[in-house]
Amino acid sequence: MKMTLARFTTAPSVSAKLAARARNAAKSKIKILVRYVLILYREEEMRFSGLSVRQLEAFEATMVAGSVSGAAIALNVSQPSVSRLLQELEIDTGLSLFDRSHGRLVPTEQGLLFYGEVGKTFHGARNLIMAAQEIRELKRGVVRIGTLAAMSFNIVPEAIQRLRTRFPEARTTIAVRSSTEIVSSVASRLTDVGLVDAGVSFLDAKCVATFERNSVCVMDQRHPLAESERVRLEDFSRYPFVSLGELYFRRSRDGARLLEVTAANTVADIFQSFLACALVRGGRSLAVVDPFTAGFYSEFGLALRPIEFDIPFRISIIVNDRSATGAAAGKVIEAMTDLIGR
């Protein structure tokens, strides 16, 4: 009984050891297989990482033309260059793409299958290259411009014309707003370039340039003062005055003096230069406005004359302080800087 029991108890022990060895051996084989697969995958990954667009172009052209010579003509390169690119492609992919026996280049089964995949993926890569070129040439994207009304008559349109002369497909949007609204929009990255009153707080916007021009007097071209070279401060007391309001004039000492001189003969208080220009047309009223609006309206029956005192009009070009300025926006800023400063 003891011997039988001993045999009965030791037999499962031997089987367990054998099973354990088998499991360990299987695990080892699996580990080796996994390592081998990973090595192959890495080799394939490294191999395919060497693919170039030129290789794929040469392969596609050869498949379409049916010969290396035809591909060379299509790509405007030499036949040896095409042959070299095809050989490099076969090395990098590990595929035999062509049968070169009997002096002919015949696609293999692997070559035909690979050509089908090239048709799906290579054209996508070509589209990416074209997209990159279009982005470089400013054919994509939009330059968003926020501007005061005063700069929307000549400066902004001329800046856009300069941009489109160099980059015909560049797109722009223009929003005429107040300075505070433009600053907020630029700070929020909703506007790329802003033209604002230099006296406002820029918040998270960055000022790239500030310009100062003296205001001018506008009047109907038949006005008695249209014969004068300059308009003096005392001249404003003799004619009706259209005022842009205290905010515009009290920034300077001479502006405050003008308000005093015209207090008795001010006929309208408005806050837009173009409205002031419209109101003086056809009458005897005078107005003092920015030179950009006045320059535009001089083509519509108004005369503009320099004033003998200083009421500065200051304008700033702003961009977002936390993001890079795009190429198209940079061209617009360059044009604006030149136009305002001339």
Short mmCIF file of C-alpha atoms in Angstrom, two decimals:
data_model
loop_
_atom_site.label_atom_id
_atom_site.label_comp_id
_atom_site.label_asym_id
_atom_site.label_seq_id
_atom_site.Cartn_x
_atom_site.Cartn_y
_atom_site.Cartn_z
CA MET A 1 0.00 0.00 0.00
CA LYS A 2 2.78 2.35 0.81
CA MET A 3 4.54 1.65 -2.50
CA THR A 4 1.31 2.11 -4.45
CA LEU A 5 0.57 5.29 -2.62
CA ALA A 6 4.11 6.48 -3.25
CA ARG A 7 3.77 5.79 -6.97
CA PHE A 8 0.34 7.47 -7.02
CA THR A 9 1.61 10.62 -5.33
CA THR A 10 4.86 10.97 -7.28
CA ALA A 11 3.34 10.54 -10.76
CA PRO A 12 1.37 13.82 -10.75
CA SER A 13 4.48 15.60 -9.52
CA VAL A 14 6.46 14.50 -12.59
CA SER A 15 3.58 15.47 -14.90
CA ALA A 16 3.34 18.89 -13.29
CA LYS A 17 7.04 19.47 -13.83
CA LEU A 18 6.80 18.43 -17.45
CA ALA A 19 3.77 20.69 -17.97
CA ALA A 20 5.57 23.57 -16.31
CA ARG A 21 8.56 23.05 -18.55
CA ALA A 22 6.29 22.97 -21.58
CA ARG A 23 4.59 26.18 -20.52
CA ASN A 24 7.91 27.89 -19.90
CA ALA A 25 9.20 26.74 -23.26
CA ALA A 26 6.05 28.03 -24.94
CA LYS A 27 6.39 31.36 -23.15
CA SER A 28 10.00 31.59 -24.25
CA LYS A 29 9.02 30.87 -27.84
CA ILE A 30 6.26 33.48 -27.67
CA LYS A 31 8.70 36.04 -26.25
CA ILE A 32 11.20 35.26 -28.98
CA LEU A 33 8.46 35.50 -31.61
CA VAL A 34 7.23 38.83 -30.22
CA ARG A 35 10.77 40.18 -30.19
CA TYR A 36 11.27 38.99 -33.75
CA VAL A 37 8.04 40.64 -34.89
CA LEU A 38 9.02 43.87 -33.17
CA ILE A 39 12.44 43.76 -34.81
CA LEU A 40 10.83 43.18 -38.20
CA TYR A 41 8.36 45.99 -37.57
CA ARG A 42 11.13 48.37 -36.59
CA GLU A 43 13.15 47.35 -39.61
CA GLU A 44 10.14 47.94 -41.85
CA GLU A 45 9.46 51.24 -40.13
CA MET A 46 13.05 52.34 -40.63
CA ARG A 47 12.99 51.07 -44.19
CA PHE A 48 9.82 52.96 -45.12
CA SER A 49 10.95 56.09 -43.34
CA GLY A 50 13.43 56.57 -46.18
CA LEU A 51 10.73 56.95 -48.82
CA SER A 52 10.75 60.23 -50.69
CA VAL A 53 8.23 62.00 -52.85
CA ARG A 54 10.69 61.90 -55.76
CA GLN A 55 10.87 58.12 -55.54
CA LEU A 56 7.10 57.83 -55.64
CA GLU A 57 6.91 60.32 -58.51
CA ALA A 58 9.40 58.28 -60.50
CA PHE A 59 7.48 55.07 -59.77
CA GLU A 60 4.12 56.58 -60.71
CA ALA A 61 5.51 58.15 -63.89
CA THR A 62 7.08 54.84 -64.92
CA MET A 63 3.83 52.97 -64.35
CA VAL A 64 1.88 55.53 -66.38
CA ALA A 65 4.42 55.89 -69.20
CA GLY A 66 5.30 52.20 -69.33
CA SER A 67 9.03 52.86 -69.54
CA VAL A 68 11.89 54.63 -67.80
CA SER A 69 12.48 56.83 -70.82
CA GLY A 70 8.85 57.96 -70.83
CA ALA A 71 9.00 58.68 -67.10
CA ALA A 72 12.19 60.71 -67.58
CA ILE A 73 10.48 62.85 -70.22
CA ALA A 74 7.41 63.36 -68.03
CA LEU A 75 9.52 64.39 -65.03
CA ASN A 76 12.05 66.34 -67.12
CA VAL A 77 14.98 64.40 -65.66
CA SER A 78 17.52 61.96 -67.04
CA GLN A 79 16.85 58.23 -67.46
CA PRO A 80 19.65 57.30 -65.02
CA SER A 81 17.99 59.50 -62.40
CA VAL A 82 14.69 57.65 -62.80
CA SER A 83 16.44 54.26 -62.66
CA ARG A 84 18.28 55.27 -59.50
CA LEU A 85 15.07 56.46 -57.83
CA LEU A 86 13.31 53.19 -58.69
CA GLN A 87 16.19 51.14 -57.28
CA GLU A 88 16.19 53.20 -54.08
CA LEU A 89 12.43 52.73 -53.79
CA GLU A 90 12.78 48.95 -54.07
CA ILE A 91 15.50 48.96 -51.43
CA ASP A 92 13.52 51.17 -49.05
CA THR A 93 10.30 49.17 -49.42
CA GLY A 94 11.88 45.73 -49.64
CA LEU A 95 9.69 45.02 -52.68
CA SER A 96 10.50 43.77 -56.15
CA LEU A 97 8.51 46.24 -58.19
CA PHE A 98 9.66 45.42 -61.73
CA ASP A 99 10.84 42.43 -63.74
CA ARG A 100 13.85 43.64 -65.71
CA SER A 101 14.43 40.54 -67.82
CA HIS A 102 14.64 40.63 -71.62
CA GLY A 103 15.49 44.34 -71.62
CA ARG A 104 11.99 45.36 -70.62
CA LEU A 105 10.57 46.83 -67.42
CA VAL A 106 7.45 44.86 -66.49
CA PRO A 107 5.58 45.50 -63.21
CA THR A 108 5.53 42.55 -60.85
CA GLU A 109 2.51 41.54 -58.78
CA GLN A 110 4.06 43.42 -55.86
CA GLY A 111 4.56 46.42 -58.12
CA LEU A 112 0.92 46.43 -59.21
CA LEU A 113 -0.33 46.13 -55.63
CA PHE A 114 2.00 48.88 -54.49
CA TYR A 115 0.88 51.11 -57.36
CA GLY A 116 -2.69 50.77 -56.14
CA GLU A 117 -1.65 52.02 -52.71
CA VAL A 118 0.39 54.83 -54.22
CA GLY A 119 -2.74 55.98 -55.99
CA LYS A 120 -4.43 56.34 -52.60
CA THR A 121 -1.66 57.82 -50.51
CA PHE A 122 0.80 59.54 -52.83
CA HIS A 123 -1.81 61.86 -54.26
CA GLY A 124 -2.68 62.88 -50.72
CA ALA A 125 0.98 63.72 -50.11
CA ARG A 126 1.04 65.72 -53.33
CA ASN A 127 -2.01 67.64 -52.14
CA LEU A 128 -0.19 68.45 -48.91
CA ILE A 129 2.76 69.79 -50.88
CA MET A 130 0.43 71.92 -52.99
CA ALA A 131 -1.32 73.14 -49.85
CA ALA A 132 2.01 74.12 -48.31
CA GLN A 133 2.92 76.03 -51.47
CA GLU A 134 -0.44 77.81 -51.47
CA ILE A 135 0.02 78.77 -47.82
CA ARG A 136 3.48 80.14 -48.59
CA GLU A 137 2.06 82.11 -51.50
CA LEU A 138 -0.81 83.39 -49.32
CA LYS A 139 -3.47 81.64 -51.42
CA ARG A 140 -5.08 80.28 -48.27
CA GLY A 141 -6.16 81.90 -45.05
CA VAL A 142 -7.78 85.25 -44.36
CA VAL A 143 -6.29 88.49 -43.03
CA ARG A 144 -8.83 89.99 -40.62
CA ILE A 145 -8.55 93.77 -40.34
CA GLY A 146 -10.26 96.02 -37.82
CA THR A 147 -10.12 99.73 -38.54
CA LEU A 148 -11.45 103.11 -37.59
CA ALA A 149 -13.72 104.69 -40.18
CA ALA A 150 -11.11 107.36 -40.89
CA MET A 151 -8.66 104.76 -42.21
CA SER A 152 -11.24 102.79 -44.20
CA PHE A 153 -11.54 105.28 -47.07
CA ASN A 154 -8.03 105.18 -48.52
CA ILE A 155 -5.41 103.54 -46.31
CA VAL A 156 -6.97 100.11 -45.82
CA PRO A 157 -8.22 99.70 -49.43
CA GLU A 158 -4.83 100.74 -50.84
CA ALA A 159 -3.02 98.38 -48.45
CA ILE A 160 -5.24 95.51 -49.61
CA GLN A 161 -4.63 96.42 -53.26
CA ARG A 162 -0.89 96.23 -52.64
CA LEU A 163 -1.31 92.83 -51.00
CA ARG A 164 -3.40 91.53 -53.90
CA THR A 165 -0.97 92.89 -56.48
CA ARG A 166 1.70 90.63 -55.05
CA PHE A 167 -0.58 87.82 -53.89
CA PRO A 168 -3.73 87.88 -56.10
CA GLU A 169 -5.50 85.09 -54.22
CA ALA A 170 -5.01 86.50 -50.71
CA ARG A 171 -8.30 87.06 -48.88
CA THR A 172 -9.18 89.79 -46.38
CA THR A 173 -12.08 90.82 -44.18
CA ILE A 174 -12.59 94.39 -42.94
CA ALA A 175 -14.61 95.51 -39.92
CA VAL A 176 -15.10 99.23 -39.22
CA ARG A 177 -15.40 99.60 -35.45
CA SER A 178 -14.48 101.78 -32.50
CA SER A 179 -10.94 101.64 -31.11
CA THR A 180 -12.00 99.80 -27.93
CA GLU A 181 -13.87 97.18 -29.95
CA ILE A 182 -10.87 96.66 -32.24
CA VAL A 183 -8.46 96.30 -29.31
CA SER A 184 -10.73 93.72 -27.70
CA SER A 185 -11.04 91.80 -30.97
CA VAL A 186 -7.27 91.80 -31.55
CA ALA A 187 -6.62 90.72 -27.95
CA SER A 188 -9.10 87.85 -28.42
CA ARG A 189 -7.37 86.80 -31.67
CA LEU A 190 -10.52 87.48 -33.67
CA THR A 191 -8.74 90.22 -35.62
CA ASP A 192 -5.20 90.05 -37.03
CA VAL A 193 -4.40 93.72 -37.63
CA GLY A 194 -6.01 96.76 -36.02
CA LEU A 195 -5.90 100.47 -36.80
CA VAL A 196 -6.89 102.33 -33.63
CA ASP A 197 -6.69 105.65 -31.84
CA ALA A 198 -3.24 105.77 -30.24
CA GLY A 199 -4.73 107.06 -26.99
CA VAL A 200 -6.62 103.88 -26.03
CA SER A 201 -5.33 101.10 -23.76
CA PHE A 202 -3.96 98.22 -25.84
CA LEU A 203 -4.67 95.45 -23.25
CA ASP A 204 -3.16 92.21 -24.66
CA ALA A 205 -2.55 93.83 -28.05
CA LYS A 206 0.88 95.00 -29.14
CA CYS A 207 1.53 98.29 -30.89
CA VAL A 208 3.83 97.85 -33.89
CA ALA A 209 3.74 101.44 -35.14
CA THR A 210 2.26 104.82 -34.19
CA PHE A 211 1.82 107.80 -36.50
CA GLU A 212 0.88 111.42 -35.85
CA ARG A 213 -0.59 113.80 -38.40
CA ASN A 214 -2.09 117.21 -37.78
CA SER A 215 -5.81 117.65 -38.35
CA VAL A 216 -7.04 119.82 -41.23
CA CYS A 217 -9.93 122.17 -41.89
CA VAL A 218 -12.56 121.06 -44.42
CA MET A 219 -15.10 123.26 -46.18
CA ASP A 220 -17.08 123.45 -49.37
CA GLN A 221 -14.80 124.18 -52.31
CA ARG A 222 -16.72 127.45 -52.91
CA HIS A 223 -16.23 128.63 -49.32
CA PRO A 224 -14.51 132.05 -48.91
CA LEU A 225 -11.69 130.46 -46.90
CA ALA A 226 -10.95 128.02 -49.72
CA GLU A 227 -8.80 130.81 -51.19
CA SER A 228 -6.60 130.83 -48.07
CA GLU A 229 -3.40 128.81 -47.81
CA ARG A 230 -3.99 128.18 -44.10
CA VAL A 231 -6.86 128.65 -41.67
CA ARG A 232 -6.17 130.61 -38.48
CA LEU A 233 -7.78 129.99 -35.11
CA GLU A 234 -9.73 133.27 -35.21
CA ASP A 235 -11.23 132.38 -38.61
CA PHE A 236 -13.41 129.74 -36.94
CA SER A 237 -15.32 132.36 -34.98
CA ARG A 238 -16.76 133.84 -38.18
CA TYR A 239 -18.43 130.73 -39.63
CA PRO A 240 -20.73 127.92 -38.43
CA PHE A 241 -18.69 125.09 -36.92
CA VAL A 242 -19.35 121.34 -37.06
CA SER A 243 -17.57 119.84 -34.04
CA LEU A 244 -16.27 116.31 -33.47
CA GLY A 245 -16.84 116.75 -29.74
CA GLU A 246 -14.74 117.44 -26.70
CA LEU A 247 -13.05 114.02 -26.71
CA TYR A 248 -11.38 114.78 -30.02
CA PHE A 249 -10.29 118.34 -29.23
CA ARG A 250 -9.44 118.44 -25.52
CA ARG A 251 -6.42 116.17 -25.97
CA SER A 252 -4.38 119.21 -27.00
CA ARG A 253 -4.13 122.77 -25.74
CA ASP A 254 -4.95 124.20 -29.17
CA GLY A 255 -7.94 121.88 -29.46
CA ALA A 256 -9.31 123.21 -26.17
CA ARG A 257 -8.82 126.76 -27.45
CA LEU A 258 -10.74 125.89 -30.63
CA LEU A 259 -13.68 124.71 -28.53
CA GLU A 260 -13.69 128.06 -26.74
CA VAL A 261 -13.54 130.04 -29.98
CA THR A 262 -16.37 128.05 -31.57
CA ALA A 263 -18.59 127.69 -28.51
CA ALA A 264 -21.06 130.31 -29.75
CA ASN A 265 -21.24 129.20 -33.38
CA THR A 266 -21.15 125.39 -33.11
CA VAL A 267 -24.12 124.04 -35.08
CA ALA A 268 -23.58 120.29 -34.63
CA ASP A 269 -21.70 117.88 -32.39
CA ILE A 270 -20.98 114.58 -34.09
CA PHE A 271 -18.35 111.92 -33.59
CA GLN A 272 -17.45 110.75 -37.08
CA SER A 273 -15.23 112.68 -39.47
CA PHE A 274 -17.09 111.51 -42.57
CA LEU A 275 -20.36 112.94 -41.18
CA ALA A 276 -18.66 116.25 -40.50
CA CYS A 277 -17.44 116.31 -44.10
CA ALA A 278 -20.94 115.58 -45.37
CA LEU A 279 -22.43 118.39 -43.27
CA VAL A 280 -20.06 121.13 -44.47
CA ARG A 281 -20.54 120.28 -48.12
CA GLY A 282 -22.65 122.83 -49.99
CA GLY A 283 -22.71 125.34 -47.13
CA ARG A 284 -20.62 127.87 -45.20
CA SER A 285 -19.75 125.64 -42.23
CA LEU A 286 -16.23 124.58 -41.24
CA ALA A 287 -14.99 121.39 -39.59
CA VAL A 288 -11.67 120.12 -38.30
CA VAL A 289 -11.11 116.45 -39.07
CA ASP A 290 -8.34 113.91 -39.61
CA PRO A 291 -6.38 114.33 -42.87
CA PHE A 292 -7.23 110.84 -44.17
CA THR A 293 -10.99 111.37 -44.24
CA ALA A 294 -10.51 114.90 -45.57
CA GLY A 295 -8.28 113.61 -48.35
CA PHE A 296 -10.96 111.18 -49.47
CA TYR A 297 -13.75 113.78 -49.45
CA SER A 298 -11.65 116.32 -51.33
CA GLU A 299 -12.66 114.37 -54.44
CA PHE A 300 -16.34 115.12 -53.72
CA GLY A 301 -16.57 118.89 -53.71
CA LEU A 302 -14.69 119.71 -50.50
CA ALA A 303 -11.58 121.79 -49.97
CA LEU A 304 -9.11 120.98 -47.22
CA ARG A 305 -6.65 123.46 -45.79
CA PRO A 306 -3.92 123.19 -43.15
CA ILE A 307 -4.58 124.87 -39.80
CA GLU A 308 -2.09 127.19 -38.10
CA PHE A 309 -2.34 125.37 -34.77
CA ASP A 310 -1.87 121.80 -33.55
CA ILE A 311 -4.67 119.28 -33.14
CA PRO A 312 -2.83 115.98 -33.61
CA PHE A 313 -4.49 112.87 -34.98
CA ARG A 314 -2.58 109.83 -33.71
CA ILE A 315 -3.13 106.35 -35.08
CA SER A 316 -1.57 103.01 -34.05
CA ILE A 317 -1.25 99.67 -35.81
CA ILE A 318 -1.77 96.81 -33.35
CA VAL A 319 -1.50 93.01 -33.41
CA ASN A 320 -1.97 90.30 -30.80
CA ASP A 321 0.85 90.25 -28.26
CA ARG A 322 0.76 86.48 -27.69
CA SER A 323 0.70 85.09 -31.22
CA ALA A 324 2.92 85.39 -34.25
CA THR A 325 1.88 87.65 -37.11
CA GLY A 326 1.15 85.72 -40.30
CA ALA A 327 2.92 86.43 -43.59
CA ALA A 328 -0.14 88.01 -45.22
CA ALA A 329 -0.83 90.17 -42.16
CA GLY A 330 2.81 91.23 -42.21
CA LYS A 331 2.45 92.40 -45.82
CA VAL A 332 -0.66 94.39 -44.89
CA ILE A 333 1.16 96.04 -41.98
CA GLU A 334 4.09 96.86 -44.26
CA ALA A 335 1.75 98.51 -46.77
CA MET A 336 -0.15 100.43 -44.07
CA THR A 337 3.08 101.70 -42.56
CA ASP A 338 4.22 103.01 -45.92
CA LEU A 339 0.87 104.57 -46.81
CA ILE A 340 0.29 106.31 -43.47
CA GLY A 341 3.86 107.52 -43.20
CA ARG A 342 4.17 108.98 -46.68
#
